[in-house]
Amino acid sequence: MPEQTSVLDLEDLRTTLAEILDIDVAQVTDTADFAEDLEVDSLMALEILVALEEKYQVTMVQENPQQIRSLSATYALLLEKLNSK
């Protein structure tokens, strides 16, 4: 039986984003702007989208990378995607 993730864990998402960006998890605050505070460029934004697709089994590449601006925005978008599965 495949394992289902019914609840999205914010701290797990924080850790995942820190690993993708190769930064300390403490830098990924709820409101840190990825572009302005964490220096995420468009290529890194795409890498985030692809990694989240793989990890959470949702379609993210269609999303505008500008929607993925912070941990809280990413969490809200992922939650919406997971709830609509």
Tab-separated table of N, CA, C and O in Angstrom:
chain	number	residue	atom	x	y	z
A	1	MET	N	0.842	-1.186	0.000
A	1	MET	CA	0.000	0.000	0.000
A	1	MET	C	0.884	1.246	0.000
A	1	MET	O	1.738	1.395	0.864
A	2	PRO	N	0.707	2.165	-0.970
A	2	PRO	CA	1.542	3.366	-1.014
A	2	PRO	C	1.286	4.269	0.182
A	2	PRO	O	0.170	4.378	0.667
A	3	GLU	N	2.344	4.901	0.616
A	3	GLU	CA	2.242	5.798	1.764
A	3	GLU	C	1.650	7.123	1.319
A	3	GLU	O	2.094	7.713	0.341
A	4	GLN	N	0.632	7.614	2.027
A	4	GLN	CA	-0.002	8.887	1.708
A	4	GLN	C	0.393	9.927	2.745
A	4	GLN	O	0.407	9.656	3.937
A	5	THR	N	0.703	11.102	2.295
A	5	THR	CA	0.988	12.212	3.194
A	5	THR	C	-0.278	13.034	3.312
A	5	THR	O	-0.669	13.711	2.371
A	6	SER	N	-0.946	12.938	4.450
A	6	SER	CA	-2.204	13.655	4.605
A	6	SER	C	-1.993	15.048	5.183
A	6	SER	O	-2.794	15.935	4.974
A	7	VAL	N	-0.903	15.238	5.901
A	7	VAL	CA	-0.629	16.525	6.505
A	7	VAL	C	0.743	17.002	6.031
A	7	VAL	O	1.711	16.260	6.070
A	8	LEU	N	0.777	18.221	5.564
A	8	LEU	CA	2.029	18.818	5.130
A	8	LEU	C	2.713	19.396	6.354
A	8	LEU	O	2.135	20.210	7.067
A	9	ASP	N	3.933	18.969	6.600
A	9	ASP	CA	4.679	19.423	7.768
A	9	ASP	C	5.535	20.636	7.397
A	9	ASP	O	6.405	20.543	6.521
A	10	LEU	N	5.286	21.755	8.061
A	10	LEU	CA	5.991	23.002	7.763
A	10	LEU	C	7.490	22.865	8.004
A	10	LEU	O	8.298	23.341	7.204
A	11	GLU	N	7.869	22.221	9.081
A	11	GLU	CA	9.294	22.091	9.400
A	11	GLU	C	9.998	21.186	8.398
A	11	GLU	O	11.158	21.418	8.045
A	12	ASP	N	9.305	20.144	7.934
A	12	ASP	CA	9.878	19.278	6.909
A	12	ASP	C	10.072	20.064	5.617
A	12	ASP	O	11.106	19.934	4.948
A	13	LEU	N	9.106	20.895	5.268
A	13	LEU	CA	9.217	21.738	4.076
A	13	LEU	C	10.375	22.721	4.233
A	13	LEU	O	11.165	22.925	3.306
A	14	ARG	N	10.525	23.306	5.417
A	14	ARG	CA	11.621	24.245	5.698
A	14	ARG	C	12.972	23.553	5.470
A	14	ARG	O	13.863	24.085	4.823
A	15	THR	N	13.094	22.338	6.006
A	15	THR	CA	14.325	21.567	5.861
A	15	THR	C	14.587	21.221	4.402
A	15	THR	O	15.718	21.334	3.914
A	16	THR	N	13.545	20.822	3.689
A	16	THR	CA	13.672	20.486	2.272
A	16	THR	C	14.166	21.692	1.473
A	16	THR	O	15.082	21.577	0.656
A	17	LEU	N	13.569	22.851	1.715
A	17	LEU	CA	13.974	24.061	0.997
A	17	LEU	C	15.415	24.442	1.326
A	17	LEU	O	16.178	24.829	0.438
A	18	ALA	N	15.805	24.309	2.582
A	18	ALA	CA	17.186	24.618	2.977
A	18	ALA	C	18.166	23.693	2.258
A	18	ALA	O	19.224	24.135	1.804
A	19	GLU	N	17.801	22.414	2.131
A	19	GLU	CA	18.666	21.462	1.431
A	19	GLU	C	18.773	21.811	-0.052
A	19	GLU	O	19.857	21.766	-0.627
A	20	ILE	N	17.650	22.147	-0.681
A	20	ILE	CA	17.663	22.510	-2.101
A	20	ILE	C	18.548	23.735	-2.323
A	20	ILE	O	19.331	23.792	-3.271
A	21	LEU	N	18.411	24.720	-1.439
A	21	LEU	CA	19.149	25.979	-1.584
A	21	LEU	C	20.569	25.905	-1.025
A	21	LEU	O	21.344	26.842	-1.181
A	22	ASP	N	20.884	24.804	-0.336
A	22	ASP	CA	22.194	24.609	0.283
A	22	ASP	C	22.527	25.744	1.249
A	22	ASP	O	23.585	26.372	1.177
A	23	ILE	N	21.550	26.014	2.131
A	23	ILE	CA	21.728	27.039	3.167
A	23	ILE	C	21.312	26.458	4.510
A	23	ILE	O	20.694	25.394	4.573
A	24	ASP	N	21.626	27.169	5.573
A	24	ASP	CA	21.235	26.754	6.907
A	24	ASP	C	19.718	26.865	7.056
A	24	ASP	O	19.119	27.836	6.598
A	25	VAL	N	19.124	25.876	7.698
A	25	VAL	CA	17.671	25.845	7.858
A	25	VAL	C	17.153	27.088	8.582
A	25	VAL	O	16.038	27.542	8.323
A	26	ALA	N	17.953	27.683	9.443
A	26	ALA	CA	17.539	28.882	10.185
A	26	ALA	C	17.319	30.082	9.262
A	26	ALA	O	16.584	31.007	9.610
A	27	GLN	N	17.931	30.068	8.091
A	27	GLN	CA	17.755	31.169	7.145
A	27	GLN	C	16.393	31.118	6.455
A	27	GLN	O	15.923	32.127	5.937
A	28	VAL	N	15.767	29.947	6.451
A	28	VAL	CA	14.469	29.786	5.786
A	28	VAL	C	13.377	30.107	6.806
A	28	VAL	O	12.703	29.230	7.325
A	29	THR	N	13.221	31.389	7.088
A	29	THR	CA	12.173	31.806	8.014
A	29	THR	C	10.842	31.799	7.270
A	29	THR	O	10.806	31.719	6.041
A	30	ASP	N	9.753	31.909	8.014
A	30	ASP	CA	8.424	31.870	7.400
A	30	ASP	C	8.235	32.968	6.362
A	30	ASP	O	7.535	32.779	5.380
A	31	THR	N	8.850	34.118	6.580
A	31	THR	CA	8.604	35.266	5.710
A	31	THR	C	9.813	35.693	4.882
A	31	THR	O	9.719	36.675	4.146
A	32	ALA	N	10.938	34.985	4.987
A	32	ALA	CA	12.115	35.356	4.192
A	32	ALA	C	11.763	35.277	2.711
A	32	ALA	O	11.273	34.259	2.228
A	33	ASP	N	11.988	36.375	1.996
A	33	ASP	CA	11.725	36.405	0.565
A	33	ASP	C	12.845	35.638	-0.138
A	33	ASP	O	14.022	35.948	0.038
A	34	PHE	N	12.455	34.634	-0.918
A	34	PHE	CA	13.459	33.795	-1.562
A	34	PHE	C	14.396	34.610	-2.448
A	34	PHE	O	15.603	34.418	-2.411
A	35	ALA	N	13.848	35.505	-3.253
A	35	ALA	CA	14.670	36.273	-4.188
A	35	ALA	C	15.502	37.334	-3.470
A	35	ALA	O	16.713	37.422	-3.676
A	36	GLU	N	14.849	38.116	-2.615
A	36	GLU	CA	15.534	39.238	-1.983
A	36	GLU	C	16.410	38.827	-0.806
A	36	GLU	O	17.535	39.303	-0.670
A	37	ASP	N	15.905	37.942	0.052
A	37	ASP	CA	16.642	37.578	1.266
A	37	ASP	C	17.572	36.385	1.082
A	37	ASP	O	18.630	36.315	1.704
A	38	LEU	N	17.162	35.438	0.237
A	38	LEU	CA	17.941	34.203	0.086
A	38	LEU	C	18.629	34.106	-1.275
A	38	LEU	O	19.255	33.087	-1.578
A	39	GLU	N	18.510	35.140	-2.096
A	39	GLU	CA	19.182	35.240	-3.381
A	39	GLU	C	18.870	34.073	-4.323
A	39	GLU	O	19.742	33.539	-5.006
A	40	VAL	N	17.589	33.680	-4.366
A	40	VAL	CA	17.145	32.625	-5.257
A	40	VAL	C	16.887	33.239	-6.636
A	40	VAL	O	16.087	34.150	-6.763
A	41	ASP	N	17.591	32.721	-7.654
A	41	ASP	CA	17.361	33.205	-9.014
A	41	ASP	C	16.328	32.318	-9.701
A	41	ASP	O	15.812	31.367	-9.106
A	42	SER	N	16.020	32.614	-10.951
A	42	SER	CA	14.965	31.879	-11.652
A	42	SER	C	15.314	30.405	-11.830
A	42	SER	O	14.421	29.550	-11.768
A	43	LEU	N	16.563	30.081	-12.017
A	43	LEU	CA	16.971	28.687	-12.157
A	43	LEU	C	16.771	27.927	-10.840
A	43	LEU	O	16.270	26.800	-10.834
A	44	MET	N	17.127	28.559	-9.740
A	44	MET	CA	16.918	27.932	-8.429
A	44	MET	C	15.429	27.784	-8.136
A	44	MET	O	15.007	26.791	-7.547
A	45	ALA	N	14.628	28.768	-8.545
A	45	ALA	CA	13.176	28.691	-8.334
A	45	ALA	C	12.606	27.487	-9.076
A	45	ALA	O	11.769	26.754	-8.538
A	46	LEU	N	13.089	27.265	-10.289
A	46	LEU	CA	12.643	26.112	-11.057
A	46	LEU	C	13.090	24.813	-10.388
A	46	LEU	O	12.331	23.848	-10.314
A	47	GLU	N	14.299	24.808	-9.860
A	47	GLU	CA	14.805	23.631	-9.145
A	47	GLU	C	13.935	23.329	-7.919
A	47	GLU	O	13.643	22.172	-7.624
A	48	ILE	N	13.488	24.373	-7.225
A	48	ILE	CA	12.594	24.196	-6.074
A	48	ILE	C	11.288	23.547	-6.530
A	48	ILE	O	10.814	22.584	-5.924
A	49	LEU	N	10.703	24.074	-7.612
A	49	LEU	CA	9.442	23.539	-8.117
A	49	LEU	C	9.568	22.057	-8.475
A	49	LEU	O	8.713	21.248	-8.103
A	50	VAL	N	10.626	21.706	-9.168
A	50	VAL	CA	10.825	20.314	-9.591
A	50	VAL	C	11.024	19.408	-8.370
A	50	VAL	O	10.441	18.325	-8.287
A	51	ALA	N	11.813	19.852	-7.418
A	51	ALA	CA	12.063	19.045	-6.213
A	51	ALA	C	10.777	18.841	-5.412
A	51	ALA	O	10.526	17.746	-4.899
A	52	LEU	N	9.951	19.881	-5.319
A	52	LEU	CA	8.690	19.763	-4.585
A	52	LEU	C	7.727	18.830	-5.303
A	52	LEU	O	6.994	18.079	-4.657
A	53	GLU	N	7.740	18.878	-6.631
A	53	GLU	CA	6.917	17.945	-7.416
A	53	GLU	C	7.280	16.504	-7.090
A	53	GLU	O	6.417	15.668	-6.864
A	54	GLU	N	8.580	16.229	-7.089
A	54	GLU	CA	9.048	14.870	-6.834
A	54	GLU	C	8.719	14.421	-5.415
A	54	GLU	O	8.253	13.307	-5.200
A	55	LYS	N	8.977	15.287	-4.460
A	55	LYS	CA	8.780	14.910	-3.061
A	55	LYS	C	7.308	14.731	-2.707
A	55	LYS	O	6.943	13.800	-1.992
A	56	TYR	N	6.451	15.632	-3.178
A	56	TYR	CA	5.055	15.623	-2.756
A	56	TYR	C	4.098	15.065	-3.818
A	56	TYR	O	2.892	15.036	-3.595
A	57	GLN	N	4.649	14.649	-4.961
A	57	GLN	CA	3.835	14.053	-6.022
A	57	GLN	C	2.685	14.965	-6.461
A	57	GLN	O	1.536	14.541	-6.554
A	58	VAL	N	3.007	16.230	-6.698
A	58	VAL	CA	2.048	17.202	-7.208
A	58	VAL	C	2.650	17.882	-8.433
A	58	VAL	O	3.855	17.821	-8.647
A	59	THR	N	1.822	18.518	-9.232
A	59	THR	CA	2.307	19.246	-10.404
A	59	THR	C	2.536	20.703	-10.028
A	59	THR	O	1.594	21.417	-9.696
A	60	MET	N	3.803	21.110	-10.069
A	60	MET	CA	4.160	22.475	-9.682
A	60	MET	C	4.768	23.269	-10.836
A	60	MET	O	4.750	24.484	-10.802
A	61	VAL	N	5.318	22.617	-11.843
A	61	VAL	CA	6.058	23.312	-12.889
A	61	VAL	C	5.184	24.326	-13.625
A	61	VAL	O	5.673	25.331	-14.113
A	62	GLN	N	3.875	24.090	-13.663
A	62	GLN	CA	2.972	25.038	-14.317
A	62	GLN	C	2.860	26.338	-13.536
A	62	GLN	O	2.429	27.349	-14.058
A	63	GLU	N	3.200	26.299	-12.275
A	63	GLU	CA	3.055	27.481	-11.428
A	63	GLU	C	4.083	28.542	-11.811
A	63	GLU	O	5.180	28.240	-12.246
A	64	ASN	N	3.714	29.753	-11.606
A	64	ASN	CA	4.609	30.863	-11.821
A	64	ASN	C	5.607	30.884	-10.661
A	64	ASN	O	5.187	30.942	-9.507
A	65	PRO	N	6.905	30.852	-10.943
A	65	PRO	CA	7.884	30.855	-9.844
A	65	PRO	C	7.727	32.034	-8.884
A	65	PRO	O	8.129	31.948	-7.736
A	66	GLN	N	7.100	33.125	-9.335
A	66	GLN	CA	6.885	34.263	-8.434
A	66	GLN	C	5.919	33.913	-7.304
A	66	GLN	O	5.883	34.592	-6.290
A	67	GLN	N	5.119	32.847	-7.473
A	67	GLN	CA	4.224	32.418	-6.398
A	67	GLN	C	5.002	31.743	-5.274
A	67	GLN	O	4.517	31.629	-4.167
A	68	ILE	N	6.193	31.292	-5.595
A	68	ILE	CA	7.034	30.604	-4.614
A	68	ILE	C	8.032	31.632	-4.086
A	68	ILE	O	9.209	31.612	-4.405
A	69	ARG	N	7.540	32.559	-3.277
A	69	ARG	CA	8.366	33.680	-2.819
A	69	ARG	C	8.863	33.529	-1.392
A	69	ARG	O	9.819	34.189	-1.001
A	70	SER	N	8.196	32.682	-0.608
A	70	SER	CA	8.588	32.522	0.790
A	70	SER	C	8.140	31.147	1.262
A	70	SER	O	7.387	30.459	0.567
A	71	LEU	N	8.596	30.771	2.425
A	71	LEU	CA	8.194	29.481	2.994
A	71	LEU	C	6.685	29.440	3.179
A	71	LEU	O	6.030	28.469	2.792
A	72	SER	N	6.110	30.495	3.726
A	72	SER	CA	4.667	30.485	3.984
A	72	SER	C	3.868	30.429	2.683
A	72	SER	O	2.861	29.719	2.599
A	73	ALA	N	4.309	31.133	1.632
A	73	ALA	CA	3.611	31.089	0.343
A	73	ALA	C	3.737	29.710	-0.295
A	73	ALA	O	2.772	29.186	-0.857
A	74	THR	N	4.910	29.114	-0.189
A	74	THR	CA	5.137	27.777	-0.740
A	74	THR	C	4.296	26.751	0.000
A	74	THR	O	3.682	25.874	-0.607
A	75	TYR	N	4.235	26.885	1.318
A	75	TYR	CA	3.433	25.977	2.147
A	75	TYR	C	1.959	26.059	1.757
A	75	TYR	O	1.300	25.044	1.553
A	76	ALA	N	1.452	27.276	1.596
A	76	ALA	CA	0.041	27.469	1.239
A	76	ALA	C	-0.267	26.873	-0.136
A	76	ALA	O	-1.293	26.201	-0.311
A	77	LEU	N	0.619	27.076	-1.087
A	77	LEU	CA	0.416	26.540	-2.426
A	77	LEU	C	0.460	25.009	-2.418
A	77	LEU	O	-0.390	24.350	-3.012
A	78	LEU	N	1.429	24.445	-1.710
A	78	LEU	CA	1.529	22.988	-1.621
A	78	LEU	C	0.315	22.390	-0.929
A	78	LEU	O	-0.207	21.363	-1.354
A	79	LEU	N	-0.143	23.032	0.128
A	79	LEU	CA	-1.308	22.551	0.859
A	79	LEU	C	-2.528	22.522	-0.056
A	79	LEU	O	-3.284	21.554	-0.073
A	80	GLU	N	-2.681	23.576	-0.847
A	80	GLU	CA	-3.785	23.649	-1.803
A	80	GLU	C	-3.684	22.502	-2.818
A	80	GLU	O	-4.672	21.846	-3.129
A	81	LYS	N	-2.479	22.267	-3.328
A	81	LYS	CA	-2.268	21.190	-4.312
A	81	LYS	C	-2.561	19.816	-3.705
A	81	LYS	O	-3.198	18.979	-4.327
A	82	LEU	N	-2.080	19.599	-2.489
A	82	LEU	CA	-2.283	18.291	-1.837
A	82	LEU	C	-3.752	18.063	-1.499
A	82	LEU	O	-4.245	16.935	-1.614
A	83	ASN	N	-4.452	19.102	-1.101
A	83	ASN	CA	-5.878	18.959	-0.762
A	83	ASN	C	-6.754	18.747	-1.985
A	83	ASN	O	-7.859	18.231	-1.878
A	84	SER	N	-6.253	19.151	-3.171
A	84	SER	CA	-7.046	18.976	-4.373
A	84	SER	C	-6.743	17.657	-5.096
A	84	SER	O	-7.302	17.390	-6.144
A	85	LYS	N	-5.864	16.850	-4.518
A	85	LYS	CA	-5.518	15.550	-5.129
A	85	LYS	C	-6.659	14.580	-5.006
A	85	LYS	O	-7.386	14.536	-4.085
